[in-house]
Amino acid sequence: MRLARVDDRSAAIVPGPSGDHVLDLGPRPVPELFAELDGIRSLVQRTDAATLPRLDPSTLQAPVAPRTMLCLGYNYRGHVPDGVDPTADDPASPDVFVKTANTFGGPNDPVVIPAVADDVDYEGEIAVVIGRRAHAVSVDDALSYVAGYTLLNDVSDRSWQRKQSQWALGKCFDGFAPLGPWIVTADEVDPQNLLVEVVRDGEVTVSQSTATTIFSVAFVVHHLSQVLTLEPGDVISTGTPQKLPAAQAAHRPLAPGDAVTVRVGGLGDLTTRFIAPPGEPA
């Protein structure tokens, strides 16, 4: 089941013979519906999509506005910091950083390339949406705390990221975390068997399976919940694979007019457009 935010209302996206339709679920934020998923799923199954309005993709907003977004670095095998041997042993624990609330955007929000950022880059990721309060949960129980999954472009400016040992300033420019297009509920997703791909300028620049992640979603939820209480609607992003060799060798910072699509079978596509700051040439 797909849950979305459409024109400031929550909705289930219902497939029909001629495309997707919108089942209105009211004004409450999507996380407030997580305790009612069985009933919503039953309602979707009883509803004839043909009786519902068609989905206009331009009306989709970020499916959640997280209280907290925690992100993983270097969680795919082969993706390592500069100068590190990609065949070295796996790290003992995840590398975790935070994206702040000013970064959050939706699937139709363009990302402004700041005038002071000269090496803006993309990272296509699967984001885990927490469904119920989780504190000190076990690995075995961790997935039961997940409501579903969405997509994230973890936009990053490498020049600001390299200025310091902590990554926050390079990760936290306004709008640097577009999310969407919807949440696919956890009952329909095997998070360790998904192909993450990124397309730029018509070229696939990233293609790697979540089967190659170092830390599983279950472990990450368990690990983070030992430190802080995770609340419904909080987001954990699971890291990006390394770019394919040709894309890595031909690195080019993002520029106004560029578009990047993150796509994962079963979760959808998230296309982000990049624009110049207001008042500057496009």
GROMACS .gro file of C-alpha atoms in nm:
model
  282
    1MET     CA    1   0.000   0.000   0.000
    2ARG     CA    2   0.121   0.350  -0.085
    3LEU     CA    3   0.055   0.641   0.150
    4ALA     CA    4   0.110   0.995   0.032
    5ARG     CA    5   0.051   1.359   0.107
    6VAL     CA    6  -0.160   1.520  -0.169
    7ASP     CA    7  -0.258   1.888  -0.157
    8ASP     CA    8  -0.213   1.904   0.223
    9ARG     CA    9  -0.420   1.590   0.282
   10SER     CA   10  -0.316   1.233   0.348
   11ALA     CA   11  -0.412   0.974   0.091
   12ALA     CA   12  -0.373   0.617  -0.021
   13ILE     CA   13  -0.261   0.584  -0.382
   14VAL     CA   14  -0.480   0.321  -0.547
   15PRO     CA   15  -0.377   0.168  -0.882
   16GLY     CA   16  -0.637   0.141  -1.153
   17PRO     CA   17  -0.644   0.016  -1.513
   18SER     CA   18  -0.564   0.364  -1.644
   19GLY     CA   19  -0.322   0.483  -1.375
   20ASP     CA   20  -0.309   0.584  -1.011
   21HIS     CA   21  -0.602   0.727  -0.818
   22VAL     CA   22  -0.631   0.912  -0.485
   23LEU     CA   23  -0.826   0.782  -0.185
   24ASP     CA   24  -0.855   1.076   0.053
   25LEU     CA   25  -0.771   0.991   0.415
   26GLY     CA   26  -0.826   1.333   0.568
   27PRO     CA   27  -0.612   1.620   0.691
   28ARG     CA   28  -0.414   1.435   0.958
   29PRO     CA   29  -0.041   1.388   0.885
   30VAL     CA   30   0.051   1.046   0.748
   31PRO     CA   31   0.232   0.930   1.068
   32GLU     CA   32  -0.092   0.971   1.264
   33LEU     CA   33  -0.242   0.702   1.041
   34PHE     CA   34   0.022   0.439   1.111
   35ALA     CA   35  -0.178   0.287   1.395
   36GLU     CA   36  -0.469   0.235   1.152
   37LEU     CA   37  -0.290   0.065   0.864
   38ASP     CA   38  -0.495  -0.256   0.875
   39GLY     CA   39  -0.820  -0.062   0.846
   40ILE     CA   40  -0.685   0.159   0.569
   41ARG     CA   41  -0.560  -0.143   0.379
   42SER     CA   42  -0.905  -0.302   0.405
   43LEU     CA   43  -1.065   0.020   0.281
   44VAL     CA   44  -0.830   0.030  -0.019
   45GLN     CA   45  -0.915  -0.330  -0.105
   46ARG     CA   46  -1.289  -0.252  -0.095
   47THR     CA   47  -1.261   0.063  -0.308
   48ASP     CA   48  -1.310   0.071  -0.684
   49ALA     CA   49  -1.027   0.286  -0.817
   50ALA     CA   50  -1.248   0.404  -1.103
   51THR     CA   51  -1.466   0.593  -0.852
   52LEU     CA   52  -1.169   0.796  -0.728
   53PRO     CA   53  -1.003   1.105  -0.875
   54ARG     CA   54  -0.690   1.049  -1.082
   55LEU     CA   55  -0.358   1.129  -0.918
   56ASP     CA   56  -0.193   1.445  -1.047
   57PRO     CA   57   0.175   1.381  -0.964
   58SER     CA   58   0.238   1.755  -0.938
   59THR     CA   59   0.020   1.764  -0.622
   60LEU     CA   60   0.240   1.521  -0.428
   61GLN     CA   61   0.419   1.662  -0.124
   62ALA     CA   62   0.676   1.506   0.108
   63PRO     CA   63   0.497   1.208   0.265
   64VAL     CA   64   0.632   1.294   0.610
   65ALA     CA   65   0.790   1.593   0.781
   66PRO     CA   66   1.032   1.410   1.010
   67ARG     CA   67   1.107   1.526   1.360
   68THR     CA   68   1.445   1.363   1.307
   69MET     CA   69   1.632   1.237   1.002
   70LEU     CA   70   1.929   1.012   1.070
   71CYS     CA   71   2.148   0.910   0.777
   72LEU     CA   72   2.416   0.650   0.721
   73GLY     CA   73   2.744   0.702   0.544
   74TYR     CA   74   2.938   0.428   0.364
   75ASN     CA   75   2.682   0.155   0.424
   76TYR     CA   76   2.722  -0.019   0.086
   77ARG     CA   77   3.022  -0.242   0.024
   78GLY     CA   78   3.257  -0.071  -0.219
   79HIS     CA   79   3.157   0.279  -0.107
   80VAL     CA   80   3.439   0.407   0.111
   81PRO     CA   81   3.599   0.741   0.199
   82ASP     CA   82   3.871   0.878  -0.026
   83GLY     CA   83   4.197   0.692   0.028
   84VAL     CA   84   4.038   0.389   0.196
   85ASP     CA   85   4.086   0.044   0.046
   86PRO     CA   86   3.740  -0.071  -0.077
   87THR     CA   87   3.835  -0.431   0.002
   88ALA     CA   88   3.911  -0.353   0.368
   89ASP     CA   89   3.713  -0.515   0.646
   90ASP     CA   90   3.362  -0.386   0.721
   91PRO     CA   91   3.336  -0.120   0.993
   92ALA     CA   92   3.223  -0.232   1.335
   93SER     CA   93   2.934   0.016   1.358
   94PRO     CA   94   2.739   0.249   1.128
   95ASP     CA   95   2.864   0.598   1.043
   96VAL     CA   96   2.567   0.819   1.139
   97PHE     CA   97   2.495   1.186   1.070
   98VAL     CA   98   2.189   1.412   1.092
   99LYS     CA   99   2.005   1.619   0.834
  100THR     CA  100   1.821   1.913   0.988
  101ALA     CA  101   1.457   2.016   0.939
  102ASN     CA  102   1.540   2.299   0.697
  103THR     CA  103   1.663   2.040   0.444
  104PHE     CA  104   1.331   1.857   0.400
  105GLY     CA  105   1.145   1.888   0.070
  106GLY     CA  106   0.896   1.702  -0.141
  107PRO     CA  107   0.908   1.521  -0.475
  108ASN     CA  108   0.809   1.834  -0.669
  109ASP     CA  109   1.029   2.084  -0.485
  110PRO     CA  110   1.331   2.206  -0.682
  111VAL     CA  111   1.661   2.227  -0.498
  112VAL     CA  112   1.837   2.561  -0.507
  113ILE     CA  113   2.211   2.537  -0.564
  114PRO     CA  114   2.351   2.788  -0.314
  115ALA     CA  115   2.589   3.054  -0.443
  116VAL     CA  116   2.850   2.947  -0.186
  117ALA     CA  117   2.830   2.575  -0.280
  118ASP     CA  118   3.057   2.480  -0.569
  119ASP     CA  119   3.056   2.099  -0.556
  120VAL     CA  120   2.694   1.993  -0.511
  121ASP     CA  121   2.640   1.620  -0.553
  122TYR     CA  122   2.355   1.369  -0.531
  123GLU     CA  123   2.308   1.049  -0.331
  124GLY     CA  124   2.018   0.817  -0.407
  125GLU     CA  125   1.895   0.639  -0.097
  126ILE     CA  126   1.617   0.431   0.053
  127ALA     CA  127   1.467   0.597   0.359
  128VAL     CA  128   1.304   0.402   0.643
  129VAL     CA  129   0.998   0.559   0.805
  130ILE     CA  130   0.940   0.468   1.169
  131GLY     CA  131   0.585   0.357   1.250
  132ARG     CA  132   0.576   0.343   1.629
  133ARG     CA  133   0.787   0.454   1.921
  134ALA     CA  134   1.107   0.252   1.936
  135HIS     CA  135   1.350   0.253   2.227
  136ALA     CA  136   1.615  -0.011   2.290
  137VAL     CA  137   1.451  -0.258   2.053
  138SER     CA  138   1.608  -0.590   1.962
  139VAL     CA  139   1.733  -0.675   1.614
  140ASP     CA  140   1.471  -0.950   1.590
  141ASP     CA  141   1.185  -0.707   1.663
  142ALA     CA  142   1.323  -0.401   1.487
  143LEU     CA  143   1.138  -0.433   1.156
  144SER     CA  144   0.804  -0.437   1.337
  145TYR     CA  145   0.870  -0.070   1.421
  146VAL     CA  146   0.900   0.026   1.053
  147ALA     CA  147   0.589   0.169   0.886
  148GLY     CA  148   0.736   0.172   0.539
  149TYR     CA  149   0.992   0.303   0.295
  150THR     CA  150   1.037   0.605   0.072
  151LEU     CA  151   1.315   0.758  -0.138
  152LEU     CA  152   1.564   1.031  -0.053
  153ASN     CA  153   1.813   1.232  -0.252
  154ASP     CA  154   2.076   1.312   0.010
  155VAL     CA  155   2.200   1.623  -0.169
  156SER     CA  156   2.546   1.720  -0.042
  157ASP     CA  157   2.803   1.987  -0.113
  158ARG     CA  158   3.142   1.815  -0.113
  159SER     CA  159   3.340   2.137  -0.070
  160TRP     CA  160   3.164   2.224   0.257
  161GLN     CA  161   3.172   1.859   0.360
  162ARG     CA  162   3.551   1.857   0.324
  163LYS     CA  163   3.598   2.171   0.535
  164GLN     CA  164   3.560   1.982   0.863
  165SER     CA  165   3.558   1.640   1.021
  166GLN     CA  166   3.181   1.658   1.079
  167TRP     CA  167   2.962   1.659   0.767
  168ALA     CA  168   2.673   1.876   0.889
  169LEU     CA  169   2.737   2.194   0.690
  170GLY     CA  170   2.782   2.008   0.363
  171LYS     CA  171   2.461   1.812   0.421
  172CYS     CA  172   2.228   2.075   0.564
  173PHE     CA  173   2.177   2.351   0.310
  174ASP     CA  174   1.811   2.446   0.273
  175GLY     CA  175   1.617   2.191   0.068
  176PHE     CA  176   1.896   1.932   0.052
  177ALA     CA  177   1.670   1.638   0.146
  178PRO     CA  178   1.386   1.586  -0.105
  179LEU     CA  179   1.169   1.289  -0.001
  180GLY     CA  180   0.901   1.093  -0.181
  181PRO     CA  181   0.703   1.033  -0.380
  182TRP     CA  182   0.513   0.826  -0.121
  183ILE     CA  183   0.561   0.566   0.152
  184VAL     CA  184   0.528   0.200   0.055
  185THR     CA  185   0.415   0.009   0.362
  186ALA     CA  186   0.656  -0.240   0.513
  187ASP     CA  187   0.440  -0.545   0.443
  188GLU     CA  188   0.515  -0.505   0.070
  189VAL     CA  189   0.892  -0.452   0.093
  190ASP     CA  190   1.196  -0.672   0.150
  191PRO     CA  191   1.446  -0.398   0.241
  192GLN     CA  192   1.745  -0.624   0.180
  193ASN     CA  193   1.646  -0.713  -0.176
  194LEU     CA  194   1.602  -0.384  -0.361
  195LEU     CA  195   1.796  -0.239  -0.653
  196VAL     CA  196   1.891   0.126  -0.601
  197GLU     CA  197   1.953   0.317  -0.923
  198VAL     CA  198   2.023   0.681  -1.001
  199VAL     CA  199   1.983   0.839  -1.344
  200ARG     CA  200   2.150   1.165  -1.445
  201ASP     CA  201   2.133   1.309  -1.796
  202GLY     CA  202   1.976   0.984  -1.917
  203GLU     CA  203   2.267   0.777  -1.785
  204VAL     CA  204   2.249   0.524  -1.502
  205THR     CA  205   2.522   0.640  -1.264
  206VAL     CA  206   2.438   0.421  -0.964
  207SER     CA  207   2.311   0.063  -0.963
  208GLN     CA  208   2.355  -0.162  -0.659
  209SER     CA  209   2.141  -0.395  -0.451
  210THR     CA  210   2.059  -0.344  -0.086
  211ALA     CA  211   2.177  -0.703  -0.044
  212THR     CA  212   2.526  -0.548  -0.039
  213THR     CA  213   2.464  -0.316   0.255
  214ILE     CA  214   2.690  -0.366   0.554
  215PHE     CA  215   2.423  -0.294   0.814
  216SER     CA  216   2.068  -0.420   0.755
  217VAL     CA  217   1.762  -0.205   0.820
  218ALA     CA  218   1.681  -0.423   1.122
  219PHE     CA  219   2.026  -0.370   1.270
  220VAL     CA  220   2.021   0.004   1.205
  221VAL     CA  221   1.684   0.053   1.375
  222HIS     CA  222   1.804  -0.157   1.668
  223HIS     CA  223   2.137   0.029   1.687
  224LEU     CA  224   1.994   0.380   1.677
  225SER     CA  225   1.718   0.298   1.924
  226GLN     CA  226   1.979   0.219   2.189
  227VAL     CA  227   2.069   0.590   2.191
  228LEU     CA  228   1.754   0.786   2.115
  229THR     CA  229   1.385   0.710   2.113
  230LEU     CA  230   1.255   0.693   1.757
  231GLU     CA  231   0.906   0.834   1.704
  232PRO     CA  232   0.646   0.770   1.433
  233GLY     CA  233   0.741   0.965   1.122
  234ASP     CA  234   1.113   0.978   1.201
  235VAL     CA  235   1.328   0.885   0.903
  236ILE     CA  236   1.645   0.679   0.878
  237SER     CA  237   1.821   0.691   0.544
  238THR     CA  238   2.025   0.384   0.467
  239GLY     CA  239   2.315   0.529   0.265
  240THR     CA  240   2.406   0.547  -0.100
  241PRO     CA  241   2.597   0.302  -0.315
  242GLN     CA  242   2.918   0.410  -0.484
  243LYS     CA  243   2.874   0.562  -0.828
  244LEU     CA  244   2.957   0.336  -1.120
  245PRO     CA  245   3.320   0.369  -1.234
  246ALA     CA  246   3.246   0.581  -1.545
  247ALA     CA  247   3.031   0.824  -1.346
  248GLN     CA  248   3.287   0.840  -1.068
  249ALA     CA  249   3.566   0.919  -1.312
  250ALA     CA  250   3.360   1.189  -1.484
  251HIS     CA  251   3.243   1.365  -1.167
  252ARG     CA  252   3.070   1.693  -1.248
  253PRO     CA  253   2.906   1.911  -0.981
  254LEU     CA  254   2.534   1.965  -1.020
  255ALA     CA  255   2.433   2.286  -1.196
  256PRO     CA  256   2.108   2.475  -1.251
  257GLY     CA  257   1.900   2.290  -1.508
  258ASP     CA  258   2.018   1.945  -1.403
  259ALA     CA  259   1.775   1.674  -1.294
  260VAL     CA  260   1.850   1.353  -1.104
  261THR     CA  261   1.616   1.057  -1.064
  262VAL     CA  262   1.641   0.806  -0.781
  263ARG     CA  263   1.452   0.490  -0.869
  264VAL     CA  264   1.389   0.168  -0.680
  265GLY     CA  265   1.161  -0.104  -0.812
  266GLY     CA  266   0.857  -0.133  -0.587
  267LEU     CA  267   0.915   0.207  -0.425
  268GLY     CA  268   0.890   0.441  -0.725
  269ASP     CA  269   1.090   0.726  -0.874
  270LEU     CA  270   1.202   1.053  -0.715
  271THR     CA  271   1.314   1.316  -0.965
  272THR     CA  272   1.479   1.631  -0.831
  273ARG     CA  273   1.538   1.943  -1.040
  274PHE     CA  274   1.821   2.180  -0.953
  275ILE     CA  275   1.784   2.554  -0.999
  276ALA     CA  276   1.981   2.875  -0.952
  277PRO     CA  277   1.924   3.098  -0.647
  278PRO     CA  278   1.650   3.360  -0.694
  279GLY     CA  279   1.774   3.654  -0.896
  280GLU     CA  280   2.055   3.461  -1.065
  281PRO     CA  281   2.050   3.334  -1.424
  282ALA     CA  282   1.906   2.985  -1.467
   0.00000   0.00000   0.00000
